[in-house]
Structure formats: C-alpha cells, structure tokens
Short mmCIF file of C-alpha atoms in Angstrom, two decimals:
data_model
loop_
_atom_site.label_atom_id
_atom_site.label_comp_id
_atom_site.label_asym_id
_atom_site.label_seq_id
_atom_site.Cartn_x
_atom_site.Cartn_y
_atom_site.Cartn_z
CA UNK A 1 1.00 -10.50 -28.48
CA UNK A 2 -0.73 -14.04 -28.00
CA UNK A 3 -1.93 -14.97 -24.65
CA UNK A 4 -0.34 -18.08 -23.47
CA UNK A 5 -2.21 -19.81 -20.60
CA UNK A 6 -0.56 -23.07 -19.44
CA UNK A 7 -1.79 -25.53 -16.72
CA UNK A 8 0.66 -28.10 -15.33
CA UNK A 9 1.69 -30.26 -12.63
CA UNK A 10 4.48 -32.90 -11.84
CA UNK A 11 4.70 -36.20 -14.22
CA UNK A 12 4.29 -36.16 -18.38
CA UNK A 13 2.52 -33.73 -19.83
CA UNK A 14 0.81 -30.53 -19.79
CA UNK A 15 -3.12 -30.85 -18.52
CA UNK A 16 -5.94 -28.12 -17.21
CA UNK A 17 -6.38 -28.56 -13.94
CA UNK A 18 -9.54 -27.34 -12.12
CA UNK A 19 -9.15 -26.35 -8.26
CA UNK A 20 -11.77 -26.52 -6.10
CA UNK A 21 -13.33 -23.28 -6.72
CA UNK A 22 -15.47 -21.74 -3.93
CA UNK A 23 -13.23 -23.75 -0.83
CA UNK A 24 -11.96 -20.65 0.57
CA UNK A 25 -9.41 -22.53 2.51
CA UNK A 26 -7.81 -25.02 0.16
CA UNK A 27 -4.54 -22.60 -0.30
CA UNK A 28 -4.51 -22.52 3.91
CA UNK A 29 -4.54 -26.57 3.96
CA UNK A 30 -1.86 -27.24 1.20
CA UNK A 31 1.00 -27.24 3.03
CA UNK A 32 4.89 -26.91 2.10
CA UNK A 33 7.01 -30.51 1.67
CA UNK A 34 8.44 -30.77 4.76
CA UNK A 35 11.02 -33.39 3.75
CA UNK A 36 11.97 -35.63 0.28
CA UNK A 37 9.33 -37.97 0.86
CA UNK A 38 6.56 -35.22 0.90
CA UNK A 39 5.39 -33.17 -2.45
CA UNK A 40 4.11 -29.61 -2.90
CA UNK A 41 1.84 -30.84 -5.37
CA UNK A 42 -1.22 -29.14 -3.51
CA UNK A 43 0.07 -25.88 -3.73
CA UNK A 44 -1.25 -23.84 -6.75
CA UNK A 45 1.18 -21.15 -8.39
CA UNK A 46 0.18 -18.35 -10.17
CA UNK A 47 2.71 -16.87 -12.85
CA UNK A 48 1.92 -13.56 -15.15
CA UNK A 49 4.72 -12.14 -17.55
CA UNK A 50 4.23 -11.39 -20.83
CA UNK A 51 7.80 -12.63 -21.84
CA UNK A 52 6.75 -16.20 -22.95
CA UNK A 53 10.29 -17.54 -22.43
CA UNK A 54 9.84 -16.90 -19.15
CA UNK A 55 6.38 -18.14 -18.36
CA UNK A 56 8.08 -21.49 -19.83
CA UNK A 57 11.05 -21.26 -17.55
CA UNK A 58 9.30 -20.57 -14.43
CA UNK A 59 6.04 -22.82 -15.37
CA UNK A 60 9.35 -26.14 -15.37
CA UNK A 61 11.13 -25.02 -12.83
CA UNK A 62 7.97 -24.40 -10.16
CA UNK A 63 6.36 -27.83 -11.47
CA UNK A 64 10.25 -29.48 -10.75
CA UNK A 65 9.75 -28.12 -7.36
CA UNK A 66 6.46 -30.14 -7.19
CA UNK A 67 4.04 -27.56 -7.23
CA UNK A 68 0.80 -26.64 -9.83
CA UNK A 69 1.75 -24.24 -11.67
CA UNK A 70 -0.86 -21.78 -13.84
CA UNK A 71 0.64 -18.91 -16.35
CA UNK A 72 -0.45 -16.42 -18.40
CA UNK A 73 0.55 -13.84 -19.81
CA UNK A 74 -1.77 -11.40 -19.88
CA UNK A 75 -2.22 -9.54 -16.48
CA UNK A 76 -6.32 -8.74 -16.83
CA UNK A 77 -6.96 -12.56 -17.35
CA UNK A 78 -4.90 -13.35 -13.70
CA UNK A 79 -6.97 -11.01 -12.24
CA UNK A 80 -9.60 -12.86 -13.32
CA UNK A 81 -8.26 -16.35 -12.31
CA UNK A 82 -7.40 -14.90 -8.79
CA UNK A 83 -11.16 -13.50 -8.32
CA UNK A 84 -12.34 -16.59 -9.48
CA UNK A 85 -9.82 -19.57 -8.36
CA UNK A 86 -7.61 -19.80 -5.25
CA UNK A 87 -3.80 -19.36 -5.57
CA UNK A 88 -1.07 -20.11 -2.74
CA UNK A 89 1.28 -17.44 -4.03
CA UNK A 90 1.44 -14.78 -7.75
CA UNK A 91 4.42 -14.54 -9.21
CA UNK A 92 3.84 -11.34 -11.44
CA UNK A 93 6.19 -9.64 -13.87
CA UNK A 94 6.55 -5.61 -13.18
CA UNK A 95 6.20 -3.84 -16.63
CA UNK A 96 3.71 -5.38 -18.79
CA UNK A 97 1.46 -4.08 -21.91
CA UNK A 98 -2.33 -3.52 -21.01
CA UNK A 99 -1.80 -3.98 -17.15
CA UNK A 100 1.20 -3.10 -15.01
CA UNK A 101 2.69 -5.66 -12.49
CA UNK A 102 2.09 -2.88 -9.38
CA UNK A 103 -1.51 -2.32 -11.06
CA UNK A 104 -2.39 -6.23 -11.15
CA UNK A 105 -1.08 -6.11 -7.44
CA UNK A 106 -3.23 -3.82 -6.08
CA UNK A 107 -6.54 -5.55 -6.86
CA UNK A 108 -4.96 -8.88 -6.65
CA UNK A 109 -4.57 -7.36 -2.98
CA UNK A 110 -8.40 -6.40 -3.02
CA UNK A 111 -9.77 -9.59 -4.19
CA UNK A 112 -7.31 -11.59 -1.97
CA UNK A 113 -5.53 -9.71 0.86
CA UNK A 114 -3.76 -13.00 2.11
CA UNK A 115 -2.59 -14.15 -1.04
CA UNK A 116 1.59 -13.24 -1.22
CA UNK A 117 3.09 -12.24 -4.42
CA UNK A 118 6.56 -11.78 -5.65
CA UNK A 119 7.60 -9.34 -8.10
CA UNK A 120 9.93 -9.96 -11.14
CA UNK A 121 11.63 -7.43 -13.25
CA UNK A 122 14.57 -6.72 -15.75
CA UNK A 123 13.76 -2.93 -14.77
CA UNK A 124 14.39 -2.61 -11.03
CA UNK A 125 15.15 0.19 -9.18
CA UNK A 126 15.27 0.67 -5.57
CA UNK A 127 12.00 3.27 -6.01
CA UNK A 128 9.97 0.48 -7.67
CA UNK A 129 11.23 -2.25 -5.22
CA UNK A 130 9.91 0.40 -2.32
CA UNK A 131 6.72 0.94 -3.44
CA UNK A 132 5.79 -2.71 -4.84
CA UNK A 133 6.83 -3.64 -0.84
CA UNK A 134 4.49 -0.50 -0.15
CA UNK A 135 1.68 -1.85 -2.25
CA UNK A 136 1.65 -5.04 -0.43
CA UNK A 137 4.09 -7.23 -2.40
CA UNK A 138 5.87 -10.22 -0.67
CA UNK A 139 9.18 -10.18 -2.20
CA UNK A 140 11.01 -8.56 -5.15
CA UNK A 141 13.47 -10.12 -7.43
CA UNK A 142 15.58 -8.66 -10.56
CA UNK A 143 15.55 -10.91 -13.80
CA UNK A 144 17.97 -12.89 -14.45
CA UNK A 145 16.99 -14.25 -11.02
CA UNK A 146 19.32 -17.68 -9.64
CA UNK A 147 16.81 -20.36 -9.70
CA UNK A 148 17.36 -21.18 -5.97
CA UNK A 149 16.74 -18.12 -4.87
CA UNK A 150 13.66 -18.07 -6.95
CA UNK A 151 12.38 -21.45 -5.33
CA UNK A 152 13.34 -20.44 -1.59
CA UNK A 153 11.34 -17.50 -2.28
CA UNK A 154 8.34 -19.17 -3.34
CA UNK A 155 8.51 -21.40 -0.45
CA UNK A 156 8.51 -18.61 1.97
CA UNK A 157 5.83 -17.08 0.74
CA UNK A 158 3.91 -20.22 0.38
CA UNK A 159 4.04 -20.43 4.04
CA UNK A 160 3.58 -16.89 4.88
CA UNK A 161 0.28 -17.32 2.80
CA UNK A 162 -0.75 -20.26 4.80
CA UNK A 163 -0.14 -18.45 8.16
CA UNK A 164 -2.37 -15.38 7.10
CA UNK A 165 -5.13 -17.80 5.83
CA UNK A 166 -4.94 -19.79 9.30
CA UNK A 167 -4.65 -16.55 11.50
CA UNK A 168 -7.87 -15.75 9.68
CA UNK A 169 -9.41 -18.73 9.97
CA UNK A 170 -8.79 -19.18 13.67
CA UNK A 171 -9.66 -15.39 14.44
CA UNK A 172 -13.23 -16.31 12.45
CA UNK A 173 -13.73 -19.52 14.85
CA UNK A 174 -12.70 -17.61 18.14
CA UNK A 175 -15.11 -14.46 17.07
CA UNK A 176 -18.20 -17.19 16.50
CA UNK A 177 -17.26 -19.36 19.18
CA UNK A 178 -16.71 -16.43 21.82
CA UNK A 179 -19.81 -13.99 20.47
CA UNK A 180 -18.56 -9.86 20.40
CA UNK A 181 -15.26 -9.97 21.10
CA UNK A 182 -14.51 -10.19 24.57
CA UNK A 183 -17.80 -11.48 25.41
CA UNK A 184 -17.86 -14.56 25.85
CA UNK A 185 -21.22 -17.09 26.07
CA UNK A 186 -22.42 -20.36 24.22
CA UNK A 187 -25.39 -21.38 25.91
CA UNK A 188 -29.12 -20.42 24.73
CA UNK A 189 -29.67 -16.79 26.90
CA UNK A 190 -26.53 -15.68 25.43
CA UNK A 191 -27.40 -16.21 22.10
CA UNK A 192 -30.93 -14.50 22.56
CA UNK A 193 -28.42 -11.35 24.11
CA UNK A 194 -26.24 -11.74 20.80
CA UNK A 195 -29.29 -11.47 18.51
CA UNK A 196 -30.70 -8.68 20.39
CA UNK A 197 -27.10 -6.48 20.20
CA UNK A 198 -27.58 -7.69 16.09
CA UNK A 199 -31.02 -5.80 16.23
CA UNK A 200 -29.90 -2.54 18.23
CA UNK A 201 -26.44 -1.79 16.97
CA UNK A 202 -26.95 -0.55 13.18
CA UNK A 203 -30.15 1.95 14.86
CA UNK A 204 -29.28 5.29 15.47
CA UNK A 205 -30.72 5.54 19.29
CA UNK A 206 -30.33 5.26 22.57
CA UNK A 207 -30.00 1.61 24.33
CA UNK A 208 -29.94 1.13 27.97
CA UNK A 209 -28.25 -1.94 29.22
CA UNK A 210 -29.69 -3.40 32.71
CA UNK A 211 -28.24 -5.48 35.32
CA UNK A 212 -26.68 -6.23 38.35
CA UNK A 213 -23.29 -5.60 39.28
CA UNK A 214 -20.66 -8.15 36.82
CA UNK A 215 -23.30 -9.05 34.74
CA UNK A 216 -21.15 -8.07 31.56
CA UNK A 217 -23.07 -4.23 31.00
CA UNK A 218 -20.26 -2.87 29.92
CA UNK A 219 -19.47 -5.90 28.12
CA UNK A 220 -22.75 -5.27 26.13
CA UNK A 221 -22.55 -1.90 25.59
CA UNK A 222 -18.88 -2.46 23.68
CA UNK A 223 -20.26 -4.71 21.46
CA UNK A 224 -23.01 -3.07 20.58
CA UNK A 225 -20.56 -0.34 19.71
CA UNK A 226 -18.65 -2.84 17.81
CA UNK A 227 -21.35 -3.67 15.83
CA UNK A 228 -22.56 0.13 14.66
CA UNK A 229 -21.59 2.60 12.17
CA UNK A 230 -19.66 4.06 14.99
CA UNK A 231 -17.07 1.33 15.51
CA UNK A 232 -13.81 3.16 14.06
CA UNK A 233 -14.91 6.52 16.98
CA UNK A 234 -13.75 5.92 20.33
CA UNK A 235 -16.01 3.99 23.23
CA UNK A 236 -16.08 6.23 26.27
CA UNK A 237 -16.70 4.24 29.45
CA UNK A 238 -17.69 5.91 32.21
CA UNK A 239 -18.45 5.20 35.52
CA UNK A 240 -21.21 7.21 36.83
CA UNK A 241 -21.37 6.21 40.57
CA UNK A 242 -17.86 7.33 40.67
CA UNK A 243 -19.40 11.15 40.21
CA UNK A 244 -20.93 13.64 42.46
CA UNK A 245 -24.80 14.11 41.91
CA UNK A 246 -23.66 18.11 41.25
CA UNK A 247 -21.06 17.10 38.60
CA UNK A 248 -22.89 14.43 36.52
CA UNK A 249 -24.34 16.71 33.92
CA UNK A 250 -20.83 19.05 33.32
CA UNK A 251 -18.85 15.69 33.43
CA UNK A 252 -21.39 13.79 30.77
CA UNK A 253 -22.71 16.86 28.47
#
C-alpha cells in the first residue's frame, strides 16, 4: 500500500506546512477557539490510518474544525514526525500493517509523554479499549464514529494536552526559580550552596552539612539526596540530640 502524507489547513488548497520544530512549547501555547470569532488554526493534528478514505475524511473534517491537520498512513513515518515535529493531539488507527496502533502508542508515549491520542477502530473490543486506556491512550472510539463526537473529542484532548504541557512548564520554572525542591533561595550564597549540592550528590561518600540551628541542614541534606543515585530509596531524618549518648550507636547502626 502507498503512503499518503497530506498537509493542510483552513482556506483553498492543500499545502506543507512546517511547524516550528525545536519550540518545545508551541502545542502548550495554541490554545482551543474559545468562541466563533476565534480559530484553532494553531493547533497541529496528527492522523495515522492506513485506510486512505479515512485519512481524507478526518484530514476535511479536522481542517473544517479549523485546525492543521497532518496524515499518513503509515505508522513508522508518525513516529517519526512526532520525534521530530510537535503535535497537539494523534489520532491513530488500532490495527495497521507494519506497525500496530497500541505499538505506535507506546513510543509515541516515550518520545512525547504529554502528547494525548485517541484511538480509532472498526475492531473494538472492550479488552483492546482497556489496555489502549492502559497504555496511555486519551480516548477510544469505534469506526463508524458520529463526526461530533469525533470533534468534541479532539477538543478535549487538545486541552488536556495543553494542561500537561503547562503543568510541566510551570513545575520546570518553580524547580529553577525555588533551587531543590523545597529549598528555596535566589540570591548569590545560595546559588554557590546549589552548585556545591551539584558537585556532592552523584559521589558515593559521606557529606556533613554545618550550621546553626534553622539554617536549612536538613533542607540540604534532602536535596542532596534528591540529586543522587539514591533518590527513588527512602531519606531517613533523624534527630540525634533527641537520643541518649548510650543509645546513639544501636539507634543509628
């Protein structure tokens, strides 16, 4: 079977449309039309079935909708596209030759993890619905699928997508604006302390924190530990002056 790659967008005519590859948050800024006066024409939709009828289908009635629409329909070359190109949401058939749809969504979920996708298939059960949810998919629908379900769909997930790629984004800004989690400091000392618990933390040694009493020891010490190759084992505070002289070493070793 032919592959069938088609690029197109609202207004005449069928064109290839380059994104801006490399801005890791253009799919978080294009947001949903809110209202008749606003278009989707931002958002980029990814479509992969090898049924060619309905890449046509789906490719007019997304770009209706206003939004860019990209098919194909050949599974390994939208794995490429979403490694190499960002996508607001993958609409992906289930059973396809050289690629399944459940196969293209697991490393669509690797190279992507924010990216929703909605499954489409003339051979649903309730077991393949399960695990495609399992695997990570959005959304499941059964072809024939009623068009406005289709679109209302696509919109949701749309915005899901945009919500994952802004909780990211704003967990990325808090973590470089607040240092090691909960410890917090912008000025010049407390970036010297940051690049010191950068040197320490990947060594395989002992490091002993000093300082007076609310100083942020602790504070230290758990980011350090967030920082090693010992962050997924448990952090053990203990306070020492709470324990009798005689009972340190039994309590400790």
């Amino acid at each position: 079977m032919a592959n069938h790659t088609i690029r197109s967008g609202p207004g005449p005519g069928t064109f290839v449309e380059d994104g801006p590859a490399g801005d890791p948050w253009y799919g978080a800024r294009a947001m949903m039309a809110r209202d008749e006066n606003v278009t989707a024409t931002t958002v980029r939709v990814l479509v992969v079935d090898d049924e060619k009828n309905y890449l046509l289908a789906l490719d007019a009635l997304l770009s209706e909708s206003g939004y860019t629409v990209v098919t194909t329909s050949n599974p390994l070359e939208a794995q490429k596209l979403v490694e190499d190109e960002t996508f607001d949401c993958l609409i992906s058939d289930l059973k396809m030759p050289r690629m399944s749809g459940l196969d293209l969504l697991r490393v669509v979920k690797q190279a992507d993890p924010s990216l929703p996708v909605l499954m489409l298939t003339a051979h649903g059960t309730v077991e393949t619905a399960v695990e495609a949810m399992r695997e990570g998919a959005y959304h499941y629908l059964l072809k024939p699928f009623e068009n406005e379900e289709l679109k209302l769909s696509v919109a949701k997930a749309v915005e899901l997508g945009r919500l994952r790629r802004e909780k990211d984004y704003l967990r990325e800004s808090i973590r470089d604006m607040a240092g090691f989690g909960d410890f917090v400091g912008r000025g010049e000392s407390m970036r010297k302390v940051f690049e010191l618990i950068e040197q320490v933390a990947p060594a395989r040694t002992t490091v002993l924190v000093l300082g007076e009493s609310g100083t942020g020891k602790e504070l230290a010490a758990r980011a350090i530990h967030q920082k090693s190759a010992r962050a997924d084992r448990p952090f053990v505070a203990v306070n020492c002056c709470a324990l009798a002289e005689t009972l340190l070493e039994s309590e400790l070793f």
